Amino acid sequence: MDYALSTRLLAEFFGTAILIILGNGAVANVDLKGTKGYGSDWMLIAVGYGCGVMIPAMMFGGISGNHINPAFTIGLAVSGMFPWAEVVPYILAQFAGAMVGQLIVVACYKPYYDMTTSPDHILGTFSTINAVRSKTNGFINEFVGSFVLFFGALGITKAPFFADNLGTAHLALGFLVWTLVASLGGPTGPGLNPARDLGPRILHALLPLKHKGSSEWDYAWIPVVAPILAGILAVLLYKVVFL
């Protein structure tokens, strides 16, 4: 079934918002003082992001393709698998969804933001930073993680095994993201998504949160540029080799 662009944009908006609510919400539960999940382990965050991709994919994959990621949208367009005329509307919907989702996270966790004195923990509930403040390591990590995400996403959704059951494919996408966060999340988070990182980072700079510290704008280009480059390369390579 073909859906109107307006319907697909709403799917991208809600899908990206859900991604942020479940993913950054899990980070907030682990990193903000006073929460019931405070100080729990990394796997809680991995589950949050895995489900943050899986659930929108199962809800909206058949409507908009569930890009919920500007890097994937751009990568598909460069390879001729998505119309360029719809790239900007998709990206705007994704950024709007990411920012609304982040505002919901802040509203739900506001008392715990006020109790948290670590600027890194506060920023980590919005956007990514490199654990050792290395831009080189951050770029490598974001590029590799994004490449695996996009190459894997195409491999899953285009595989003959899933041809008659995209619901199972979308479930598998959640496990892919879950595993990526568990395996490559240590250095940067990871971000893997310009909207997921930049949209909330803008809000971090604007919102009057106590103890929030710097928004790390000198690093902010990395989780935007690295996923876009990885998305272009991953989609091109998959198309050349397998399609």
Short mmCIF file of C-alpha atoms in Angstrom, two decimals:
data_model
loop_
_atom_site.label_atom_id
_atom_site.label_comp_id
_atom_site.label_asym_id
_atom_site.label_seq_id
_atom_site.Cartn_x
_atom_site.Cartn_y
_atom_site.Cartn_z
CA MET A 1 0.00 0.00 0.00
CA ASP A 2 1.25 3.45 -0.92
CA TYR A 3 0.93 6.12 1.75
CA ALA A 4 0.78 9.88 1.25
CA LEU A 5 3.95 11.78 2.03
CA SER A 6 2.25 13.50 4.96
CA THR A 7 1.42 10.12 6.51
CA ARG A 8 4.96 8.86 6.00
CA LEU A 9 6.39 12.01 7.57
CA LEU A 10 4.18 11.52 10.63
CA ALA A 11 5.46 7.94 10.84
CA GLU A 12 9.05 9.22 10.75
CA PHE A 13 8.24 11.84 13.38
CA PHE A 14 6.62 9.40 15.80
CA GLY A 15 9.18 6.68 15.10
CA THR A 16 12.11 8.95 15.88
CA ALA A 17 10.39 10.30 18.99
CA ILE A 18 9.86 6.76 20.27
CA LEU A 19 13.51 5.95 19.56
CA ILE A 20 14.62 8.86 21.74
CA ILE A 21 12.10 8.23 24.51
CA LEU A 22 13.11 4.57 24.86
CA GLY A 23 16.83 5.02 24.16
CA ASN A 24 17.70 8.25 25.94
CA GLY A 25 15.11 7.41 28.56
CA ALA A 26 17.11 4.27 29.38
CA VAL A 27 20.29 6.36 29.66
CA ALA A 28 18.51 8.76 32.00
CA ASN A 29 17.32 5.87 34.16
CA VAL A 30 20.89 4.60 34.53
CA ASP A 31 22.84 7.86 34.81
CA LEU A 32 20.64 10.33 36.70
CA LYS A 33 20.80 10.31 40.49
CA GLY A 34 17.79 9.11 42.44
CA THR A 35 16.15 7.03 39.71
CA LYS A 36 15.23 3.42 40.43
CA GLY A 37 17.69 2.32 37.77
CA TYR A 38 20.55 4.58 38.88
CA GLY A 39 23.92 2.89 38.56
CA SER A 40 22.59 -0.21 36.81
CA ASP A 41 24.52 -1.73 33.95
CA TRP A 42 25.07 -0.96 30.28
CA MET A 43 22.76 -3.72 29.09
CA LEU A 44 19.75 -1.73 30.28
CA ILE A 45 20.78 1.03 27.88
CA ALA A 46 21.38 -1.48 25.08
CA VAL A 47 17.88 -2.89 25.57
CA GLY A 48 16.42 0.62 25.52
CA TYR A 49 18.00 1.47 22.19
CA GLY A 50 17.34 -1.95 20.69
CA CYS A 51 13.65 -1.67 21.48
CA GLY A 52 13.78 2.00 20.50
CA VAL A 53 14.49 0.86 16.95
CA MET A 54 12.54 -2.40 16.94
CA ILE A 55 9.21 -1.03 18.13
CA PRO A 56 9.00 1.88 15.64
CA ALA A 57 10.14 -0.52 12.90
CA MET A 58 7.28 -2.87 13.68
CA MET A 59 4.85 0.05 13.92
CA PHE A 60 5.94 2.11 10.92
CA GLY A 61 8.24 -0.02 8.77
CA GLY A 62 5.43 -0.76 6.34
CA ILE A 63 4.42 2.91 6.17
CA SER A 64 7.55 5.07 5.85
CA GLY A 65 10.30 2.47 5.76
CA ASN A 66 11.14 3.52 9.32
CA HIS A 67 14.33 5.35 8.39
CA ILE A 68 14.25 7.41 11.64
CA ASN A 69 17.81 8.37 10.73
CA PRO A 70 18.96 11.10 8.29
CA ALA A 71 22.13 9.14 7.46
CA PHE A 72 20.07 6.20 6.23
CA THR A 73 17.75 8.47 4.25
CA ILE A 74 20.72 10.16 2.57
CA GLY A 75 22.48 6.86 1.92
CA LEU A 76 19.39 5.44 0.21
CA ALA A 77 18.96 8.60 -1.89
CA VAL A 78 22.60 8.57 -3.04
CA SER A 79 22.13 4.96 -4.22
CA GLY A 80 18.91 5.78 -6.06
CA MET A 81 16.77 3.81 -3.61
CA PHE A 82 14.87 6.82 -2.24
CA PRO A 83 13.64 9.98 -4.03
CA TRP A 84 15.76 13.09 -3.42
CA ALA A 85 12.62 15.22 -3.37
CA GLU A 86 11.61 13.58 -0.10
CA VAL A 87 14.99 13.68 1.64
CA VAL A 88 14.63 17.10 3.29
CA PRO A 89 11.04 16.48 4.47
CA TYR A 90 12.09 13.13 5.96
CA ILE A 91 15.08 14.67 7.74
CA LEU A 92 13.01 17.54 9.13
CA ALA A 93 10.45 15.04 10.47
CA GLN A 94 13.23 12.98 12.04
CA PHE A 95 14.81 15.98 13.75
CA ALA A 96 11.43 17.20 15.00
CA GLY A 97 10.68 13.75 16.40
CA ALA A 98 14.06 13.53 18.10
CA MET A 99 13.62 16.90 19.78
CA VAL A 100 10.06 16.21 20.95
CA GLY A 101 11.15 12.80 22.22
CA GLN A 102 13.99 14.43 24.17
CA LEU A 103 11.65 17.00 25.68
CA ILE A 104 9.48 14.14 26.92
CA VAL A 105 12.52 12.46 28.50
CA VAL A 106 13.41 15.71 30.27
CA ALA A 107 9.84 16.18 31.49
CA CYS A 108 9.75 12.66 32.91
CA TYR A 109 13.15 12.92 34.60
CA LYS A 110 13.31 16.62 35.57
CA PRO A 111 13.69 16.07 39.37
CA TYR A 112 16.54 13.65 38.71
CA TYR A 113 18.29 16.07 36.38
CA ASP A 114 18.20 18.56 39.22
CA MET A 115 19.81 16.03 41.58
CA THR A 116 22.59 15.05 39.16
CA THR A 117 25.81 17.07 39.41
CA SER A 118 27.87 15.31 36.72
CA PRO A 119 27.77 17.32 33.45
CA ASP A 120 28.82 14.21 31.49
CA HIS A 121 25.93 12.17 32.87
CA ILE A 122 23.49 14.93 32.02
CA LEU A 123 24.84 15.38 28.49
CA GLY A 124 24.87 11.62 28.01
CA THR A 125 21.09 11.54 28.34
CA PHE A 126 20.91 13.94 25.39
CA SER A 127 23.84 13.23 23.08
CA THR A 128 27.08 11.31 22.72
CA ILE A 129 30.61 12.13 23.78
CA ASN A 130 33.81 10.16 23.39
CA ALA A 131 34.80 8.51 26.66
CA VAL A 132 38.46 9.63 26.36
CA ARG A 133 37.69 12.88 24.50
CA SER A 134 39.31 11.62 21.29
CA LYS A 135 37.78 12.92 18.07
CA THR A 136 39.70 10.33 16.05
CA ASN A 137 38.46 7.44 18.15
CA GLY A 138 34.97 8.93 18.15
CA PHE A 139 34.91 9.20 14.37
CA ILE A 140 36.17 5.64 13.87
CA ASN A 141 33.65 4.25 16.34
CA GLU A 142 30.70 6.16 14.87
CA PHE A 143 31.69 5.27 11.31
CA VAL A 144 32.15 1.55 11.97
CA GLY A 145 29.02 1.28 14.10
CA SER A 146 26.93 3.14 11.53
CA PHE A 147 28.29 1.05 8.66
CA VAL A 148 27.36 -2.17 10.45
CA LEU A 149 23.92 -0.74 11.26
CA PHE A 150 23.03 0.29 7.71
CA PHE A 151 24.65 -2.67 5.96
CA GLY A 152 22.95 -4.99 8.43
CA ALA A 153 19.60 -3.23 8.15
CA LEU A 154 19.58 -3.64 4.38
CA GLY A 155 20.76 -7.22 4.66
CA ILE A 156 17.93 -8.03 7.05
CA THR A 157 15.10 -6.21 5.27
CA LYS A 158 16.15 -7.31 1.76
CA ALA A 159 16.99 -10.92 2.65
CA PRO A 160 14.86 -13.60 0.93
CA PHE A 161 14.46 -15.26 4.34
CA PHE A 162 12.37 -12.30 5.53
CA ALA A 163 10.61 -11.58 2.23
CA ASP A 164 7.24 -12.83 3.42
CA ASN A 165 7.55 -11.65 6.99
CA LEU A 166 8.85 -8.13 7.43
CA GLY A 167 7.64 -8.17 11.02
CA THR A 168 10.32 -10.72 11.84
CA ALA A 169 12.86 -8.60 9.96
CA HIS A 170 11.95 -5.58 12.05
CA LEU A 171 12.33 -7.67 15.20
CA ALA A 172 15.80 -8.65 14.00
CA LEU A 173 16.67 -4.96 13.53
CA GLY A 174 16.07 -4.41 17.21
CA PHE A 175 18.51 -7.18 18.07
CA LEU A 176 21.04 -5.68 15.66
CA VAL A 177 20.90 -2.31 17.45
CA TRP A 178 20.87 -3.96 20.87
CA THR A 179 24.05 -5.85 19.99
CA LEU A 180 25.69 -2.79 18.42
CA VAL A 181 25.17 -0.75 21.58
CA ALA A 182 26.47 -3.63 23.69
CA SER A 183 29.55 -4.23 21.51
CA LEU A 184 30.50 -0.79 20.16
CA GLY A 185 28.78 1.46 22.67
CA GLY A 186 31.74 1.84 24.99
CA PRO A 187 33.69 4.60 23.20
CA THR A 188 30.85 6.97 22.25
CA GLY A 189 27.43 5.65 23.13
CA PRO A 190 27.14 5.15 20.16
CA GLY A 191 25.09 7.75 18.26
CA LEU A 192 24.81 6.21 14.76
CA ASN A 193 22.19 8.81 13.89
CA PRO A 194 22.56 12.57 13.24
CA ALA A 195 19.00 13.35 14.38
CA ARG A 196 19.34 11.28 17.54
CA ASP A 197 22.50 13.20 18.49
CA LEU A 198 22.20 16.73 17.11
CA GLY A 199 18.51 17.35 17.85
CA PRO A 200 18.84 16.60 21.58
CA ARG A 201 22.21 18.39 21.71
CA ILE A 202 20.51 21.59 20.54
CA LEU A 203 17.98 21.17 23.36
CA HIS A 204 20.80 20.56 25.84
CA ALA A 205 22.26 23.93 24.87
CA LEU A 206 18.91 25.68 25.19
CA LEU A 207 17.30 24.17 28.29
CA PRO A 208 18.07 25.75 31.69
CA LEU A 209 19.19 22.56 33.44
CA LYS A 210 21.25 22.69 36.63
CA HIS A 211 24.85 21.44 36.41
CA LYS A 212 24.53 20.72 32.70
CA GLY A 213 27.95 22.01 31.62
CA SER A 214 29.11 22.23 28.01
CA SER A 215 27.16 20.86 25.05
CA GLU A 216 30.53 19.80 23.52
CA TRP A 217 29.98 21.57 20.20
CA ASP A 218 33.56 20.93 19.11
CA TYR A 219 32.67 17.22 19.02
CA ALA A 220 29.12 17.58 17.67
CA TRP A 221 30.06 17.24 13.98
CA ILE A 222 31.40 13.69 14.44
CA PRO A 223 28.09 11.89 15.18
CA VAL A 224 26.62 13.77 12.22
CA VAL A 225 29.32 13.38 9.55
CA ALA A 226 30.54 9.86 10.38
CA PRO A 227 27.10 8.20 10.15
CA ILE A 228 26.29 10.02 6.89
CA LEU A 229 29.53 8.88 5.26
CA ALA A 230 29.03 5.36 6.60
CA GLY A 231 25.44 5.33 5.36
CA ILE A 232 26.44 6.33 1.84
CA LEU A 233 29.19 3.69 1.68
CA ALA A 234 27.17 0.90 3.31
CA VAL A 235 24.13 1.32 1.07
CA LEU A 236 26.25 1.63 -2.08
CA LEU A 237 28.26 -1.46 -1.21
CA TYR A 238 25.20 -3.52 -0.41
CA LYS A 239 23.48 -2.43 -3.61
CA VAL A 240 26.53 -3.20 -5.78
CA VAL A 241 27.18 -6.61 -4.24
CA PHE A 242 23.74 -7.98 -3.46
CA LEU A 243 21.04 -6.13 -5.44
#
